[in-house]
Every structure is written in structure tokens, then in C-alpha cells.
PDB file of C-alpha atoms in Angstrom:
ATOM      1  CA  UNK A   1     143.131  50.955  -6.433  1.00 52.00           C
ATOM      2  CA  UNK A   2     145.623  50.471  -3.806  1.00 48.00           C
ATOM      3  CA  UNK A   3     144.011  52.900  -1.691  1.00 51.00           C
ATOM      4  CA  UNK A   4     140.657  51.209  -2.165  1.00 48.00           C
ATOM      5  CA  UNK A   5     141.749  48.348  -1.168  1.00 37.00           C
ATOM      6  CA  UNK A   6     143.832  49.706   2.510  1.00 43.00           C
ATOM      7  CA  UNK A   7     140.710  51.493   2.953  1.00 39.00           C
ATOM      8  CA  UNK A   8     138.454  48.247   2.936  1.00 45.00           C
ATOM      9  CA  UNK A   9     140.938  46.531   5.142  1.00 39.00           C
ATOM     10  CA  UNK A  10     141.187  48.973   7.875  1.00 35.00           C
ATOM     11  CA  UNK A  11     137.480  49.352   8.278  1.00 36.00           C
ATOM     12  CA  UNK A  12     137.137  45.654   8.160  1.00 41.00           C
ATOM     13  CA  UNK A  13     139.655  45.543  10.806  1.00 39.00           C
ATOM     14  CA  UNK A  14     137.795  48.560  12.997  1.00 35.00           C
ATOM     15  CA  UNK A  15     134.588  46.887  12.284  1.00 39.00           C
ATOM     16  CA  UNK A  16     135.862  43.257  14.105  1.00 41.00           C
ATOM     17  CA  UNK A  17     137.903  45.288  17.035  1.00 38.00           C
ATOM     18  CA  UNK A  18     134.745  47.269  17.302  1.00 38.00           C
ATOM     19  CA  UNK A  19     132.495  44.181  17.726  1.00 37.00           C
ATOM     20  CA  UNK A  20     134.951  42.313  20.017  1.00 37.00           C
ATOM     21  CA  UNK A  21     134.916  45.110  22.273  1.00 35.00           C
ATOM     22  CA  UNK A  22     130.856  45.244  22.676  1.00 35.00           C
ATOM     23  CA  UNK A  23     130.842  41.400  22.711  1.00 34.00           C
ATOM     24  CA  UNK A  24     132.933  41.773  26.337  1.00 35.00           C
ATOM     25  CA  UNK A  25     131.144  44.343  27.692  1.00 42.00           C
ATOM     26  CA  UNK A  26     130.129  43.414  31.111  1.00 51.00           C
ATOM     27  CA  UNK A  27     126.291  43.656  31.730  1.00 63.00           C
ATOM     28  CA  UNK A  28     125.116  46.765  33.923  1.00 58.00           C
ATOM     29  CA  UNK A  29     122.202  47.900  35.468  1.00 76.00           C
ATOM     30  CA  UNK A  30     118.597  45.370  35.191  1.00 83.00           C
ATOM     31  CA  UNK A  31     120.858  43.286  33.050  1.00 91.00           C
ATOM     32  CA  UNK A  32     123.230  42.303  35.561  1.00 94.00           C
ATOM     33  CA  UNK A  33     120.279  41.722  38.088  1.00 95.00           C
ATOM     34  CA  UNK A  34     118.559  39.381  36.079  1.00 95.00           C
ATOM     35  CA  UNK A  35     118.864  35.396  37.599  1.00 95.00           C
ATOM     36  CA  UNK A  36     119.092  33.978  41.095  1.00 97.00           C
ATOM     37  CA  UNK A  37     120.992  35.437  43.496  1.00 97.00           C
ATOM     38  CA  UNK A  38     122.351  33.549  46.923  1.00 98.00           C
ATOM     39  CA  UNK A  39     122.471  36.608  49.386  1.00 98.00           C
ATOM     40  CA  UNK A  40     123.421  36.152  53.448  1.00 98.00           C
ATOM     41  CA  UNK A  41     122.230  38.433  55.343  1.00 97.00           C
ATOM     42  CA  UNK A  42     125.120  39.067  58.431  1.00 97.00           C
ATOM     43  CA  UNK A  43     124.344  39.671  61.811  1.00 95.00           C
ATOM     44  CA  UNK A  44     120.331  39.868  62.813  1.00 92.00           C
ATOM     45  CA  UNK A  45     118.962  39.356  65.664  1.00 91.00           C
ATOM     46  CA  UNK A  46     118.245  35.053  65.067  1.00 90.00           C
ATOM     47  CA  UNK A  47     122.122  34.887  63.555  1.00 94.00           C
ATOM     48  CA  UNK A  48     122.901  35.046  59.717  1.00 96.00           C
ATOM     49  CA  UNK A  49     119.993  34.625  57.556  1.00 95.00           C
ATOM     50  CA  UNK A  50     120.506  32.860  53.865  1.00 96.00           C
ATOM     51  CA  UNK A  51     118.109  33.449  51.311  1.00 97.00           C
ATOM     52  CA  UNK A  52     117.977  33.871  47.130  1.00 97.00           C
ATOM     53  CA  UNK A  53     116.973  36.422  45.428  1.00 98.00           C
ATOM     54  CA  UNK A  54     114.937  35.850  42.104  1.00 97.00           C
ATOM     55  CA  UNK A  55     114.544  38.635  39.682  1.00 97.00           C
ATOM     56  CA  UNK A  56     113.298  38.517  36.298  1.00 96.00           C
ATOM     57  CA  UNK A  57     111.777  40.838  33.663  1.00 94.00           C
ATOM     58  CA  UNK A  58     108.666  41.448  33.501  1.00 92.00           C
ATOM     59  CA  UNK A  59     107.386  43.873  30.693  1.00 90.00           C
ATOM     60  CA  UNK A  60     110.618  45.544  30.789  1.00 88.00           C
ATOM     61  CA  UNK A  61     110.823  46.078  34.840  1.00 91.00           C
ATOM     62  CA  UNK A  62     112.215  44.412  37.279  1.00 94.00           C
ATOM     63  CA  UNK A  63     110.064  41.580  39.404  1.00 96.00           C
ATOM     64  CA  UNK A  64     110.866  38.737  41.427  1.00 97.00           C
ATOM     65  CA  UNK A  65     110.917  36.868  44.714  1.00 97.00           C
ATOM     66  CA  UNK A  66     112.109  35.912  47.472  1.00 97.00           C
ATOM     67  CA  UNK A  67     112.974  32.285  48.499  1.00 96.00           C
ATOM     68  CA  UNK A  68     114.492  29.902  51.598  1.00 94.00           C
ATOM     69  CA  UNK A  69     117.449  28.214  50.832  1.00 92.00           C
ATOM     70  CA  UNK A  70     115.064  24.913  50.083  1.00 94.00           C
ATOM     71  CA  UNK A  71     113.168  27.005  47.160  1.00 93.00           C
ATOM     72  CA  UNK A  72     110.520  27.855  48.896  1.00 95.00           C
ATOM     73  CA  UNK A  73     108.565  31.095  48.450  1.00 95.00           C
ATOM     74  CA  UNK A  74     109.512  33.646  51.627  1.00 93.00           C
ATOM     75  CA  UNK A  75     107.382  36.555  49.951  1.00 96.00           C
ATOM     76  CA  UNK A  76     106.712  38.100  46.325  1.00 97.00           C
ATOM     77  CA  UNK A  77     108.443  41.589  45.869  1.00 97.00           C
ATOM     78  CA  UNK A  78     106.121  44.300  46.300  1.00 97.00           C
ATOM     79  CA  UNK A  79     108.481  46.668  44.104  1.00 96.00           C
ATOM     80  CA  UNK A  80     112.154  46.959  42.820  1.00 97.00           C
ATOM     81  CA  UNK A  81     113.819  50.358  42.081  1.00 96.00           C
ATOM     82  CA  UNK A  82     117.086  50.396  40.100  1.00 94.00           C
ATOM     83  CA  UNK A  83     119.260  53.506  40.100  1.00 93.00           C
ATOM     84  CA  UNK A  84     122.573  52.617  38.126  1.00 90.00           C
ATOM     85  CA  UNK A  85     124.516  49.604  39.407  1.00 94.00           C
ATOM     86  CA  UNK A  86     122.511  49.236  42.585  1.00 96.00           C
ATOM     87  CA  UNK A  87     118.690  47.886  43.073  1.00 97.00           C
ATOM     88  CA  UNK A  88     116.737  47.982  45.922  1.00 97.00           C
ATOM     89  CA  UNK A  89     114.030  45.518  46.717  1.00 98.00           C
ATOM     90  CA  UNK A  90     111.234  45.913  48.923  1.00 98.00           C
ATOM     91  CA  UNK A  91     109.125  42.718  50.210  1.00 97.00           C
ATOM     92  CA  UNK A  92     107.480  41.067  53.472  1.00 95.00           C
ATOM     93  CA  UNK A  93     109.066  38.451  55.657  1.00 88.00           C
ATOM     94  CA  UNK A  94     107.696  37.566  59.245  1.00 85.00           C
ATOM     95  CA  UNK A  95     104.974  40.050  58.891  1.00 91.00           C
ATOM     96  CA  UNK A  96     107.720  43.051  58.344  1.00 91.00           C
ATOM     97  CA  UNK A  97     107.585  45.492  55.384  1.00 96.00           C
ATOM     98  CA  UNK A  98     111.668  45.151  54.807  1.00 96.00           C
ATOM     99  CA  UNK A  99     113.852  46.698  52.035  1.00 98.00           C
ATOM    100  CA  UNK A 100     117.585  45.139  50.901  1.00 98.00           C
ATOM    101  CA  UNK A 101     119.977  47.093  48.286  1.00 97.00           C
ATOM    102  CA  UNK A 102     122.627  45.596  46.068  1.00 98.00           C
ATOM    103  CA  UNK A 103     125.139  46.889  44.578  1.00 97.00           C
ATOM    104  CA  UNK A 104     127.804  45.448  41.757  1.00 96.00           C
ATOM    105  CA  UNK A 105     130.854  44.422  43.231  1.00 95.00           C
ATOM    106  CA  UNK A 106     131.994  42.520  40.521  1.00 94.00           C
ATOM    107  CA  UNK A 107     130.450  40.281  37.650  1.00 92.00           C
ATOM    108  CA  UNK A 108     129.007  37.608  40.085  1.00 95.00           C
ATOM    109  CA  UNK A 109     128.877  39.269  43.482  1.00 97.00           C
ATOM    110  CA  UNK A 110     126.691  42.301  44.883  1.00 97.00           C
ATOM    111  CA  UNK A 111     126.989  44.076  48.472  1.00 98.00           C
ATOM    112  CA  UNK A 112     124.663  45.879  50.182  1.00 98.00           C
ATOM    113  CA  UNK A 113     122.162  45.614  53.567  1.00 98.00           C
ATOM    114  CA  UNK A 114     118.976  44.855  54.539  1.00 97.00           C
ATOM    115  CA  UNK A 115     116.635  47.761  56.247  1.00 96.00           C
ATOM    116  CA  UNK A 116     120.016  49.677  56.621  1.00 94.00           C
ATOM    117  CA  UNK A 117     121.235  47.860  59.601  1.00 96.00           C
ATOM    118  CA  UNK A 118     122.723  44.658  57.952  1.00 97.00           C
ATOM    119  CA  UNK A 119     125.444  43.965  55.574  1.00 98.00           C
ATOM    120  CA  UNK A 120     124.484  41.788  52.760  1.00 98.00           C
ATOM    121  CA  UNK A 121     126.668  39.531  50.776  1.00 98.00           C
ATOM    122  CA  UNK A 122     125.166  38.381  47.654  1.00 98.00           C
ATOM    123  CA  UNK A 123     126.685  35.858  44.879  1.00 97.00           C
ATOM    124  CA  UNK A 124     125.039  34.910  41.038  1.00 97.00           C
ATOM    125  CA  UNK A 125     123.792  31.250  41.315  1.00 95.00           C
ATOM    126  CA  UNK A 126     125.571  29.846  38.113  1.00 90.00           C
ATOM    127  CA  UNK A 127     123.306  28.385  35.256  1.00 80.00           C
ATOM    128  CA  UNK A 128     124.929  24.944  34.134  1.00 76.00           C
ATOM    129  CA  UNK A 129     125.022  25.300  30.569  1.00 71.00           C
TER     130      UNK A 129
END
């Protein structure tokens, strides 16, 4: 009985530690995409550029656009590939086909470039709850 009854409490106790530990789990890959993104662009040729970044899901990929800092539409993404804990978007601004990656820094900040040339600093636009 006593046995029973240590049993029952230590896989009551594994069960909690085990669903504490997938409760923190940081999101990853088109998880930790997913939202608005604030991204400056460093050094182009008019001077830093500002822009967001909206992704969502859409039937299980990732979609989005791209907006001015006012919330106005720059250009829809023509495609988004995501390999691990870095996505590259692909999308038209000024009449140029351009590409920008990202890639997890931390929980609420990416880095990355656009077309290869420029650095990219990008930071989670935070939902008020």
C-alpha cells in the first residue's frame, strides 16, 4: 500500500515538473514569427529605412506584409521560406524584387539583412493584453 501510494506521488510530481517545463518553452520556428515586427533597415542608400513586418498563418504557411511606419501597405509578400530559427521574406518595394532574412536573437528581437547588403534590426511589436 505504501508503495502504491509513493508511486502515485512521484508520477504526480513528474507529471506537474513535466508540464511546467513545456508551458516555458520558448516558441521556435513559424511560431516565433507570427505578429508584427518593427524592423530598421541600417545603412541604404536614402539613410535608415523603418518598416514592420506582418506575418500571419495562412493554411499552415507563412504570409504577410509589408507596411510604413504609418500602417500603410508597402507591398504583399510574394513568398516566405523558413529554415529553423531564421525566415526569409521576399516582396516588392520601389519597383525592386528585394529579399530580407531574420533570424532569432532572442524572444522579442531578430537580426538579419536585406538583399545581403544591409543589416537588419528587428523587434516584436507587443500586443497590450
Amino acid at each position: 500500500m505504501m508503495k502504491t501510494v509513493k508511486s502515485i506521488f512521484l508520477l504526480s510530481t513528474l507529471f506537474i515538473t513535466m508540464s511546467a517545463c513545456v508551458n516555458a518553452q520558448s516558441k521556435s520556428g513559424a511560431d516565433y514569427f507570427l505578429g508584427k515586427w518593427n524592423v530598421l533597415v541600417k545603412g541604404t542608400p536614402q539613410g535608415d529605412a523603418k518598416m514592420v513586418l506582418h506575418l500571419e498563418d495562412k493554411e499552415g504557411k507563412l504570409a504577410g506584409v509589408v507596411l510604413d511606419t504609418t500602417g500603410n501597405q508597402i507591398s504583399k509578400l510574394d513568398s516566405v521560406a523558413l529554415a529553423g530559427e531564421e525566415v526569409t521574406v521576399y516582396f516588392n518595394a520601389s519597383g525592386y524584387d528585394v529579399y530580407m532574412n531574420l533570424k532569432k536573437k532572442d524572444e522579442d528581437h531578430a537580426t538579419g539583412g536585406l538583399l545581403g547588403m544591409f543589416d537588419a534590426l528587428a523587434d516584436r511589436v507587443k500586443v497590450a493584453k
